[in-house]
Coordinates of N, CA and C in Angstrom, one line a residue:
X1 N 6.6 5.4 -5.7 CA 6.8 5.6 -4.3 C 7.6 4.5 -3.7
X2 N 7.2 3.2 -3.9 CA 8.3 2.6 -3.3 C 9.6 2.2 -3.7
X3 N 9.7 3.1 -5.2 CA 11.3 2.6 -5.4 C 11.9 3.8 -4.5
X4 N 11.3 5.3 -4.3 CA 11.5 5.9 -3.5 C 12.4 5.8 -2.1
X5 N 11.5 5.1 -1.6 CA 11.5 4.5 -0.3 C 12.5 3.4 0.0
X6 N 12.9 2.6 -0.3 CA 13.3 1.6 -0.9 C 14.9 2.0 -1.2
X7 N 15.2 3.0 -1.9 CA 16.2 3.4 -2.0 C 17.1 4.1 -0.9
X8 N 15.7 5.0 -0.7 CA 15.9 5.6 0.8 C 16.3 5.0 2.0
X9 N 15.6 4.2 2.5 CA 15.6 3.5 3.4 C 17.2 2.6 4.3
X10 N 18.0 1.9 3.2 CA 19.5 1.4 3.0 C 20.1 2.4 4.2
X11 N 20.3 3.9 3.5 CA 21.0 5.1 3.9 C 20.9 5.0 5.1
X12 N 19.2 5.5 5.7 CA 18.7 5.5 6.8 C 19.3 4.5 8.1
X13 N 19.1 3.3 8.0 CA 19.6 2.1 8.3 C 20.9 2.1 8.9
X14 N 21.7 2.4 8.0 CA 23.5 2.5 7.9 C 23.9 4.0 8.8
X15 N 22.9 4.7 8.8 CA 23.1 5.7 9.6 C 22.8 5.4 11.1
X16 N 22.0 4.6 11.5 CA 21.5 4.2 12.4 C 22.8 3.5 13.1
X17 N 23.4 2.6 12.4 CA 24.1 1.7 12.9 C 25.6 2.6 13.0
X18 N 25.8 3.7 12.4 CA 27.2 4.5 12.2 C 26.8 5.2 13.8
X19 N 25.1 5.7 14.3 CA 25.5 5.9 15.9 C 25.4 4.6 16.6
X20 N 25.4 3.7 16.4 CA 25.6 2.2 17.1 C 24.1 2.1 17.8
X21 N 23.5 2.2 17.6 CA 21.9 2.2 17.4 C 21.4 1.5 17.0
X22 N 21.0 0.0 17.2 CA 20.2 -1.4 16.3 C 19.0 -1.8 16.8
X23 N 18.3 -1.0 18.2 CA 17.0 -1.5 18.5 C 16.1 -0.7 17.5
X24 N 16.3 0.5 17.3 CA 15.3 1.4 17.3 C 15.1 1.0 15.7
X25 N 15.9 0.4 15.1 CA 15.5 0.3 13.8 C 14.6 -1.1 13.6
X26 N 14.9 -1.7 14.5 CA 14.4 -3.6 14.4 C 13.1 -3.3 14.6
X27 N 12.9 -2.3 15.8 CA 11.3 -2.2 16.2 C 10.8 -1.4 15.1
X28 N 10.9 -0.1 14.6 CA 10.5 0.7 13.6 C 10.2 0.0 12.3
X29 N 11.2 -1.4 12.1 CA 11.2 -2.2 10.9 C 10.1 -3.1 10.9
X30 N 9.9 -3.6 12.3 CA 8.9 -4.4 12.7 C 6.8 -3.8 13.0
X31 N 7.4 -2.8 13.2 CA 6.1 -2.0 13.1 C 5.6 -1.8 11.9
X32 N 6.4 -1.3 11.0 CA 6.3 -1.0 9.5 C 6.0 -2.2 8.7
X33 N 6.3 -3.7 8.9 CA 5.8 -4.6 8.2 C 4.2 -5.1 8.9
X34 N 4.4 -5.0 9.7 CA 2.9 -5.1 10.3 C 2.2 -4.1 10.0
X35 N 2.5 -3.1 9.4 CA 1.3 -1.9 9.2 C 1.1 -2.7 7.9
X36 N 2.2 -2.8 7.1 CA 1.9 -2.9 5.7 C 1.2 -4.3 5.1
X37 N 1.2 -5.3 6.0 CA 0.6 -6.4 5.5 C -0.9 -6.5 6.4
X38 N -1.2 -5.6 7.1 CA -2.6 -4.9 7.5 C -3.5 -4.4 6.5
X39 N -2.4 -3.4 5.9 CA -2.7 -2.4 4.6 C -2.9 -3.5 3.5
X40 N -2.5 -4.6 3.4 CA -2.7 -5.4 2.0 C -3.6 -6.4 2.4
X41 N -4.1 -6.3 3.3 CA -5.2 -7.7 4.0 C -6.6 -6.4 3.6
X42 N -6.2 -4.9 3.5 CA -7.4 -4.0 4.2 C -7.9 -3.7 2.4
X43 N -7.0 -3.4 1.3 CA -6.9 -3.3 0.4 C -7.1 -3.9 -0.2
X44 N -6.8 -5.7 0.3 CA -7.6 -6.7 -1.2 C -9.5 -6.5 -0.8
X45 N -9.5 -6.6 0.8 CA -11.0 -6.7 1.0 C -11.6 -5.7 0.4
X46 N -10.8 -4.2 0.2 CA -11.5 -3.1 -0.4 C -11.8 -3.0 -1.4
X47 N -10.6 -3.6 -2.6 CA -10.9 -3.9 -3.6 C -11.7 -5.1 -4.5
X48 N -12.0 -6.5 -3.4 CA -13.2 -7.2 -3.5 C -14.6 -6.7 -3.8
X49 N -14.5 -6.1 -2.4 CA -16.1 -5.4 -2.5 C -16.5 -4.5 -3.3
X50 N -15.3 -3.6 -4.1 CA -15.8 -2.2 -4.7 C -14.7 -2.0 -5.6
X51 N -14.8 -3.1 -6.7 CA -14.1 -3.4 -8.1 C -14.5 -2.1 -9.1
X52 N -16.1 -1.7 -8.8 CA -16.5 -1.1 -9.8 C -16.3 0.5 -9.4
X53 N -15.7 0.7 -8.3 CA -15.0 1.8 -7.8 C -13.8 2.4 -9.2
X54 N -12.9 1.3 -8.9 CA -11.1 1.7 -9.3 C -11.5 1.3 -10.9
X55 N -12.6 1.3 -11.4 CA -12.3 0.9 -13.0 C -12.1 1.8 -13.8
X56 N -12.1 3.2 -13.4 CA -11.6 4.4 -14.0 C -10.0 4.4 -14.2
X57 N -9.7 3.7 -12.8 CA -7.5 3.6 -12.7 C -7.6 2.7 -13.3
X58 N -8.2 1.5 -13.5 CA -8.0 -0.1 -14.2 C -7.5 0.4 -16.1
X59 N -8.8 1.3 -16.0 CA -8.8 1.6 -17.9 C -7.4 2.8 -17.6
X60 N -7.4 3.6 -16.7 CA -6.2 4.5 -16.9 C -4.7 3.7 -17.2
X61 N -4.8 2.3 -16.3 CA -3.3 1.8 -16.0 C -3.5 0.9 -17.5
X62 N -4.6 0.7 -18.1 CA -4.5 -0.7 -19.0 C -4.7 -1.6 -18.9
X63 N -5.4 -1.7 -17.7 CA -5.3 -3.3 -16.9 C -6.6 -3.8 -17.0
X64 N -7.9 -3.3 -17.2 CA -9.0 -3.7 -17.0 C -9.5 -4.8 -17.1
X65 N -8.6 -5.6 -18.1 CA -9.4 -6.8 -18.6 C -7.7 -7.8 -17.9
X66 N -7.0 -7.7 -17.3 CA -6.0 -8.6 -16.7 C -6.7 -9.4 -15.6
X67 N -7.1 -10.6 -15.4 CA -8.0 -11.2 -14.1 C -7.2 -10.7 -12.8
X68 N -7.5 -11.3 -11.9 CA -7.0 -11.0 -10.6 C -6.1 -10.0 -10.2
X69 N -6.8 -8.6 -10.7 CA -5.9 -7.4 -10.6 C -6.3 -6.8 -9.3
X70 N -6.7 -7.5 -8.4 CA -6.8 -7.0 -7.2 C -5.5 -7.2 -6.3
X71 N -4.8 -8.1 -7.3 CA -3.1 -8.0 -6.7 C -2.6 -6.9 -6.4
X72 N -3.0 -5.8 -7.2 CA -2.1 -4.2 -7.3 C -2.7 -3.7 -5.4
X73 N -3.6 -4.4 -5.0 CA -3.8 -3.9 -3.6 C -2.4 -4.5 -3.0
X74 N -2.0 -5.3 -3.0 CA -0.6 -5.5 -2.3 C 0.0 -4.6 -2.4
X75 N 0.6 -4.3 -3.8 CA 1.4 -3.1 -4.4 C 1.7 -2.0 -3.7
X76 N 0.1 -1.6 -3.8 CA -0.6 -1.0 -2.8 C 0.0 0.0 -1.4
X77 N -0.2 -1.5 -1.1 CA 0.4 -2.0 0.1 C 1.6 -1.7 0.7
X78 N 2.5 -2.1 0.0 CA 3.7 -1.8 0.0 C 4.3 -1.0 0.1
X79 N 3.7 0.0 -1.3 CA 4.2 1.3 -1.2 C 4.2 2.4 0.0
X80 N 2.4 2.0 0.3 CA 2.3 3.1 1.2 C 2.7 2.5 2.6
X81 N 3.4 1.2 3.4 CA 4.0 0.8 4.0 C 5.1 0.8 3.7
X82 N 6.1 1.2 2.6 CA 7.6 1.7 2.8 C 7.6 2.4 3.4
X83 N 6.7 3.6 2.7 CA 6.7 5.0 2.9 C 6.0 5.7 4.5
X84 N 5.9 5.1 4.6 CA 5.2 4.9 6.8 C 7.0 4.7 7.3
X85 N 7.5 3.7 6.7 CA 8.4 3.3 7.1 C 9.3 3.9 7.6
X86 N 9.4 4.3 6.0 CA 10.4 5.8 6.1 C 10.4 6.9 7.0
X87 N 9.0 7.3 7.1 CA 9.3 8.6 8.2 C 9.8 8.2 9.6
X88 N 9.3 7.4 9.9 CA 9.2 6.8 10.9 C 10.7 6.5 10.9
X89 N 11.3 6.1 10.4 CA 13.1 5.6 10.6 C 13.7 7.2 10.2
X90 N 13.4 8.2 9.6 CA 13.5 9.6 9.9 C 13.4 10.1 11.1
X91 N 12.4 10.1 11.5 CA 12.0 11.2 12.5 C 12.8 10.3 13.9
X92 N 12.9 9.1 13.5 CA 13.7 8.3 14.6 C 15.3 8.4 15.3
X93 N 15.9 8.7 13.6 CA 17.4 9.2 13.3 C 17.6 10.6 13.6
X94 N 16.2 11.5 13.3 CA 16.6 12.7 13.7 C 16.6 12.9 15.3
X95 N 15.6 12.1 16.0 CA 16.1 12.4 17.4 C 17.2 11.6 18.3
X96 N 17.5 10.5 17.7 CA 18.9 9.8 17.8 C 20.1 11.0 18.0
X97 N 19.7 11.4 16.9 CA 20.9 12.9 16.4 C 20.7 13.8 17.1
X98 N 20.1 14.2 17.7 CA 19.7 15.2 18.7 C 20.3 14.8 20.3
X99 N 19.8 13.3 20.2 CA 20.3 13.2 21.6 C 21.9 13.3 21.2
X100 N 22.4 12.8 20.5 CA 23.8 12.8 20.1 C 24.8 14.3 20.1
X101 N 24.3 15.1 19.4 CA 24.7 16.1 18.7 C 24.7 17.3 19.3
X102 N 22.7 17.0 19.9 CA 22.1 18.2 20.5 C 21.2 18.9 19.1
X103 N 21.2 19.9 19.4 CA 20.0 20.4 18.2 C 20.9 21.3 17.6
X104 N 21.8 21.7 17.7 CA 22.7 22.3 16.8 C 23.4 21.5 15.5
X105 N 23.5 22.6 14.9 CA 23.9 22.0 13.3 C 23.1 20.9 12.9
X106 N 22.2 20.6 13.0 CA 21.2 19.7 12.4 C 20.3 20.2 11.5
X107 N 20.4 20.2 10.0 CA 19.6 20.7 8.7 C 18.5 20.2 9.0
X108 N 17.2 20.8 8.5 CA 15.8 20.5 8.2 C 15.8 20.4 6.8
X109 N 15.2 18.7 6.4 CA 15.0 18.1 5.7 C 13.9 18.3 5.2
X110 N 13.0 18.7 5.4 CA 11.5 18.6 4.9 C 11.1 19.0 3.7
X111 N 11.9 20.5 3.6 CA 11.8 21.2 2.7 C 12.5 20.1 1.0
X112 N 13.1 19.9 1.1 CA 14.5 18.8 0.3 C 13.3 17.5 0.1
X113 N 12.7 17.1 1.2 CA 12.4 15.5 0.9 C 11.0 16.0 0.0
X114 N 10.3 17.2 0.5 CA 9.2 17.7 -0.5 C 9.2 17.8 -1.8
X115 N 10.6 18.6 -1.9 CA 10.6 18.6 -3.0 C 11.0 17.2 -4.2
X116 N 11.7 16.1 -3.4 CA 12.4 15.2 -4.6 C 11.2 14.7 -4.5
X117 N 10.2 14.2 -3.4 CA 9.2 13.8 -4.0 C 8.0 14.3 -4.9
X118 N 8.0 15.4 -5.1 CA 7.6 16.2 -6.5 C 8.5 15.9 -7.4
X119 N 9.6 15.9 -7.3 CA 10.5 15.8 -9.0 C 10.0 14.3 -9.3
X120 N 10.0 13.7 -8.4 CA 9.8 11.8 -8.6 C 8.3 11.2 -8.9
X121 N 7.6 12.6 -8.6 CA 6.3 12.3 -9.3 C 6.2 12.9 -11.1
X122 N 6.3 13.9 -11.2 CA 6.8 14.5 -12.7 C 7.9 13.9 -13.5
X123 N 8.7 13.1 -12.4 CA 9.6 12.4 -13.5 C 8.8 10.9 -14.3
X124 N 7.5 10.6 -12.7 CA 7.1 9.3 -12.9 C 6.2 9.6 -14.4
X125 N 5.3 10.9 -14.1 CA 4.6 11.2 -15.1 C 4.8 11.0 -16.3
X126 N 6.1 11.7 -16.3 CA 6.7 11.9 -17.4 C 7.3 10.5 -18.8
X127 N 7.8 9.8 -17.6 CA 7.9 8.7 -18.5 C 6.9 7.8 -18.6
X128 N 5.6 7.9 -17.6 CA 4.7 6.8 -18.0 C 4.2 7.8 -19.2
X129 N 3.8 8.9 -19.4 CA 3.3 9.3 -20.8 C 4.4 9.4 -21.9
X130 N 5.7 9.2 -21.6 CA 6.2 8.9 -22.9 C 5.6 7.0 -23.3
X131 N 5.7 6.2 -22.2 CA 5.2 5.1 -22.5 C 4.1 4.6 -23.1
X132 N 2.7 5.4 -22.9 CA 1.5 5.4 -23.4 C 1.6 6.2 -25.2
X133 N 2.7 7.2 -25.0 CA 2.9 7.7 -26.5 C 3.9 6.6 -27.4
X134 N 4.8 6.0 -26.8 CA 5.5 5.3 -27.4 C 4.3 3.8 -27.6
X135 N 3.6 3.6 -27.2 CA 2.7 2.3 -27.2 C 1.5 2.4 -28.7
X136 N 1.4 3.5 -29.2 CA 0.6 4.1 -30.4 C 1.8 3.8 -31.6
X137 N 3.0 3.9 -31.6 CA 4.1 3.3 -32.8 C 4.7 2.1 -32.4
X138 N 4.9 1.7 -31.2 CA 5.6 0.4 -31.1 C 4.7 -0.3 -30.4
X139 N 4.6 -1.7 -30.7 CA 3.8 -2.7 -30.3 C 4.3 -3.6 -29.0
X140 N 4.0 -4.1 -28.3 CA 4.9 -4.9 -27.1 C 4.8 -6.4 -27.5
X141 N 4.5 -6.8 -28.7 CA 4.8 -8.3 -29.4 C 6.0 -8.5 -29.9
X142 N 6.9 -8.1 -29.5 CA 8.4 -8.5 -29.9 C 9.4 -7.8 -28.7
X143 N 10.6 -8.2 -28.6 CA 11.5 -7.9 -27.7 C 11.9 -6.5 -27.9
X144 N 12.0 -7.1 -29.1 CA 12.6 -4.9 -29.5 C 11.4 -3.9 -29.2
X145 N 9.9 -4.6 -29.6 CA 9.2 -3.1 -28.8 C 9.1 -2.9 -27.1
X146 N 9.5 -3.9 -26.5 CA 9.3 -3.7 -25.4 C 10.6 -2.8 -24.5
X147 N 11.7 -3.3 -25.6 CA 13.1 -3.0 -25.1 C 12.8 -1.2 -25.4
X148 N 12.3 -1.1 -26.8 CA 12.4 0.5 -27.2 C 11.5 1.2 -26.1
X149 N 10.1 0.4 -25.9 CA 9.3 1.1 -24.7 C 10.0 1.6 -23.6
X150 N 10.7 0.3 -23.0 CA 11.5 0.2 -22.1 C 12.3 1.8 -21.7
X151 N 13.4 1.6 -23.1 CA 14.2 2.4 -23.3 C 14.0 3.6 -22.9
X152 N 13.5 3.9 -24.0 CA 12.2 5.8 -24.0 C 11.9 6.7 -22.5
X153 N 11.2 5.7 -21.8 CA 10.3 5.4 -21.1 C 11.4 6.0 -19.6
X154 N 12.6 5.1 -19.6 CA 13.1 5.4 -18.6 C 13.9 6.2 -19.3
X155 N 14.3 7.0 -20.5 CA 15.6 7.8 -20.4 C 14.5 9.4 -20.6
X156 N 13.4 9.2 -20.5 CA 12.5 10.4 -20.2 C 12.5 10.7 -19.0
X157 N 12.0 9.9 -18.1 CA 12.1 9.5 -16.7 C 13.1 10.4 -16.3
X158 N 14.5 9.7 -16.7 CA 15.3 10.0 -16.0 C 15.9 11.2 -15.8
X159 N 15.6 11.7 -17.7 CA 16.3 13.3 -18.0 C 15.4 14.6 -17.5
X160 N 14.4 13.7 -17.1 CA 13.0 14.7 -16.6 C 13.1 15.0 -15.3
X161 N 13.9 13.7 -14.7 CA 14.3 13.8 -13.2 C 15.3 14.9 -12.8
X162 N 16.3 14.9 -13.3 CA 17.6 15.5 -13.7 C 17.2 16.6 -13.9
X163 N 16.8 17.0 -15.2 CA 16.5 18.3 -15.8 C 16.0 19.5 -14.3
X164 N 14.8 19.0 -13.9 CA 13.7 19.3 -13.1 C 14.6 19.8 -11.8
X165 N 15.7 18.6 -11.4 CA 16.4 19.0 -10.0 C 17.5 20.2 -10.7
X166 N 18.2 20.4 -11.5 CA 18.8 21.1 -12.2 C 18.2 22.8 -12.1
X167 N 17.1 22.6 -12.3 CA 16.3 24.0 -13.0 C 15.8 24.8 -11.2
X168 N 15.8 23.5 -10.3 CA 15.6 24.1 -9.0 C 17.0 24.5 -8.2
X169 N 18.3 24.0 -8.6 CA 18.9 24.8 -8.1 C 19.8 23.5 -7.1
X170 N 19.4 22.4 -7.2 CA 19.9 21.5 -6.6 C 21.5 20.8 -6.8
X171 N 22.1 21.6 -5.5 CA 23.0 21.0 -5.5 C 24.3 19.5 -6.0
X172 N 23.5 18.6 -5.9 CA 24.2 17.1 -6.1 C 24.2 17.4 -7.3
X173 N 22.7 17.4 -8.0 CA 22.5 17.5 -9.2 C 24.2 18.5 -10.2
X174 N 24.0 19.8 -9.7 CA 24.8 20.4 -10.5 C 26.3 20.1 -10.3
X175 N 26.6 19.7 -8.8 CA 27.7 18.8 -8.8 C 28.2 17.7 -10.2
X176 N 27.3 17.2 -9.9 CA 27.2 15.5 -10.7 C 27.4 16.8 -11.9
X177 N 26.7 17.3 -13.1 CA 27.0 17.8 -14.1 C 28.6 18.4 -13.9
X178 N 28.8 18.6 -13.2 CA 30.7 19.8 -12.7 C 31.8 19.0 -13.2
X179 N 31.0 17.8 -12.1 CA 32.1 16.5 -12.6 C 32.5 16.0 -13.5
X180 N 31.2 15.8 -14.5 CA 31.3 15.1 -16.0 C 32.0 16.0 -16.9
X181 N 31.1 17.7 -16.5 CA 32.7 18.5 -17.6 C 33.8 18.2 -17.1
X182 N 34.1 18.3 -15.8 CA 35.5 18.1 -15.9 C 36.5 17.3 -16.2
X183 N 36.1 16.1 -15.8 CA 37.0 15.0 -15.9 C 36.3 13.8 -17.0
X184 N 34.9 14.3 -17.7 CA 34.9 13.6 -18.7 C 35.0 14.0 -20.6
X185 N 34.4 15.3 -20.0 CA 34.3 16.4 -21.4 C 35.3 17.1 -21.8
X186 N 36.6 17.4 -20.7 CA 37.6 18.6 -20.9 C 38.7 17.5 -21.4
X187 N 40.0 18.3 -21.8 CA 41.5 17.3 -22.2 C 42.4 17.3 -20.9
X188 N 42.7 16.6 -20.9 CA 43.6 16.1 -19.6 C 45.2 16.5 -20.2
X189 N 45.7 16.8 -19.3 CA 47.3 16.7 -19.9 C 48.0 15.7 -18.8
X190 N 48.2 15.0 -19.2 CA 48.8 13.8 -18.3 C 49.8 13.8 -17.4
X191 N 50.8 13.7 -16.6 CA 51.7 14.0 -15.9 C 52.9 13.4 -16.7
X192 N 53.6 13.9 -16.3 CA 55.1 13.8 -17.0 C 55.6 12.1 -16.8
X193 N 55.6 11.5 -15.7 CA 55.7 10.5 -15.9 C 54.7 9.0 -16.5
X194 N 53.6 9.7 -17.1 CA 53.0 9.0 -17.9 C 52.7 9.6 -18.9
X195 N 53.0 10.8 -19.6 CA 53.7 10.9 -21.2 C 54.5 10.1 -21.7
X196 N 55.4 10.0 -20.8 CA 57.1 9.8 -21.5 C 57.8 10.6 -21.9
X197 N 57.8 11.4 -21.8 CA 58.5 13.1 -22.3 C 58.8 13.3 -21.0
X198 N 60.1 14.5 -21.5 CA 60.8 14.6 -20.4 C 60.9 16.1 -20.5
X199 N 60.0 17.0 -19.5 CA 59.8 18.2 -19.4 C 60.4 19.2 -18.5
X200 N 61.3 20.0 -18.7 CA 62.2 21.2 -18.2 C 61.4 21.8 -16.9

């Protein structure tokens, strides 16, 4: 979720400032860190008092026996205070653009943002269970098992990511594949003045 958000967010921002618009983000930005360090003040106390709640996710994540794993309440935290953040600097840009634009030609996003965050959960899936299956043959006591983990882990991830936007019909996605045949898979014939031949 928060590498989500996180990534997202940059875009947002830069769009903000492309309509010359720099309050509405400082406040939005300011609200959002104060939710989120609320959320991680509300979260360690939660997870203080009721450790023997989350020991089902503790043995799910691996962590059970790590001491002071009440840290992952920041994490927590974080995530779901990007992700506040984010709408919020959304729904902010879209009426920016409204007043700007008016309400014409303006796409609805909803449908798009639903969906990548389904592909980005199945992609997350996907490579934390290649990681749990790669953790039964490779060990994490040496560099190379952690690098192979590593490896696995995100090129599952990623092709899972990909694959998934692919099979729904997603434009960038099939772009991005158009390109790579083209100009990386096909033969080029080079222009005459960078052959060296001299063509009629």
């Amino acid at each position: 979720i928060a590498i989500f958000t996180e990534s997202i967010l940059p875009a947002l921002l830069r769009a903000f400032y492309a309509l010359e618009i720099t309050s509405t983000p400082l406040i939005i930005n300011t609200v959002g860190a104060i939710v989120t360090v609320l959320l991680a003040a509300a979260a360690l106390l939660l997870l203080n008092a009721g450790q023997s709640l989350i020991v089902p996710l503790l043995k799910f994540l691996n962590v059970e026996d790590v001491p002071g794993i009440n840290v992952l309440g920041i994490a927590l935290a974080l995530a779901l205070g990007g992700l506040l953040n984010f709408f919020m600097l959304l729904s902010g840009l879209k009426r920016a653009m409204r007043r700007r634009f008016g309400n014409h030609n303006l796409p609805s996003q909803g449908v798009d943002i639903l969906k990548m965050a389904v592909v980005s959960i199945l992609a997350g899936i996907a490579g934390f269970g290649t990681l749990r299956l790669l953790n039964l043959f490779v060990t994490l006591d040496t560099f190379r098992g952690v690098f192979l983990q590593g490896l696995g882990a995100a090129s599952v991830g990623l092709f899972s990511y990909g694959g998934i936007l692919y099979l729904w019909g997603n434009s960038e996605i099939r772009n991005l594949i158009l390109t790579i045949r083209r100009h990386m898979l096909s033969v080029k014939i080079l222009p005459q003045q960078l052959d060296g031949q001299e063509h009629p």
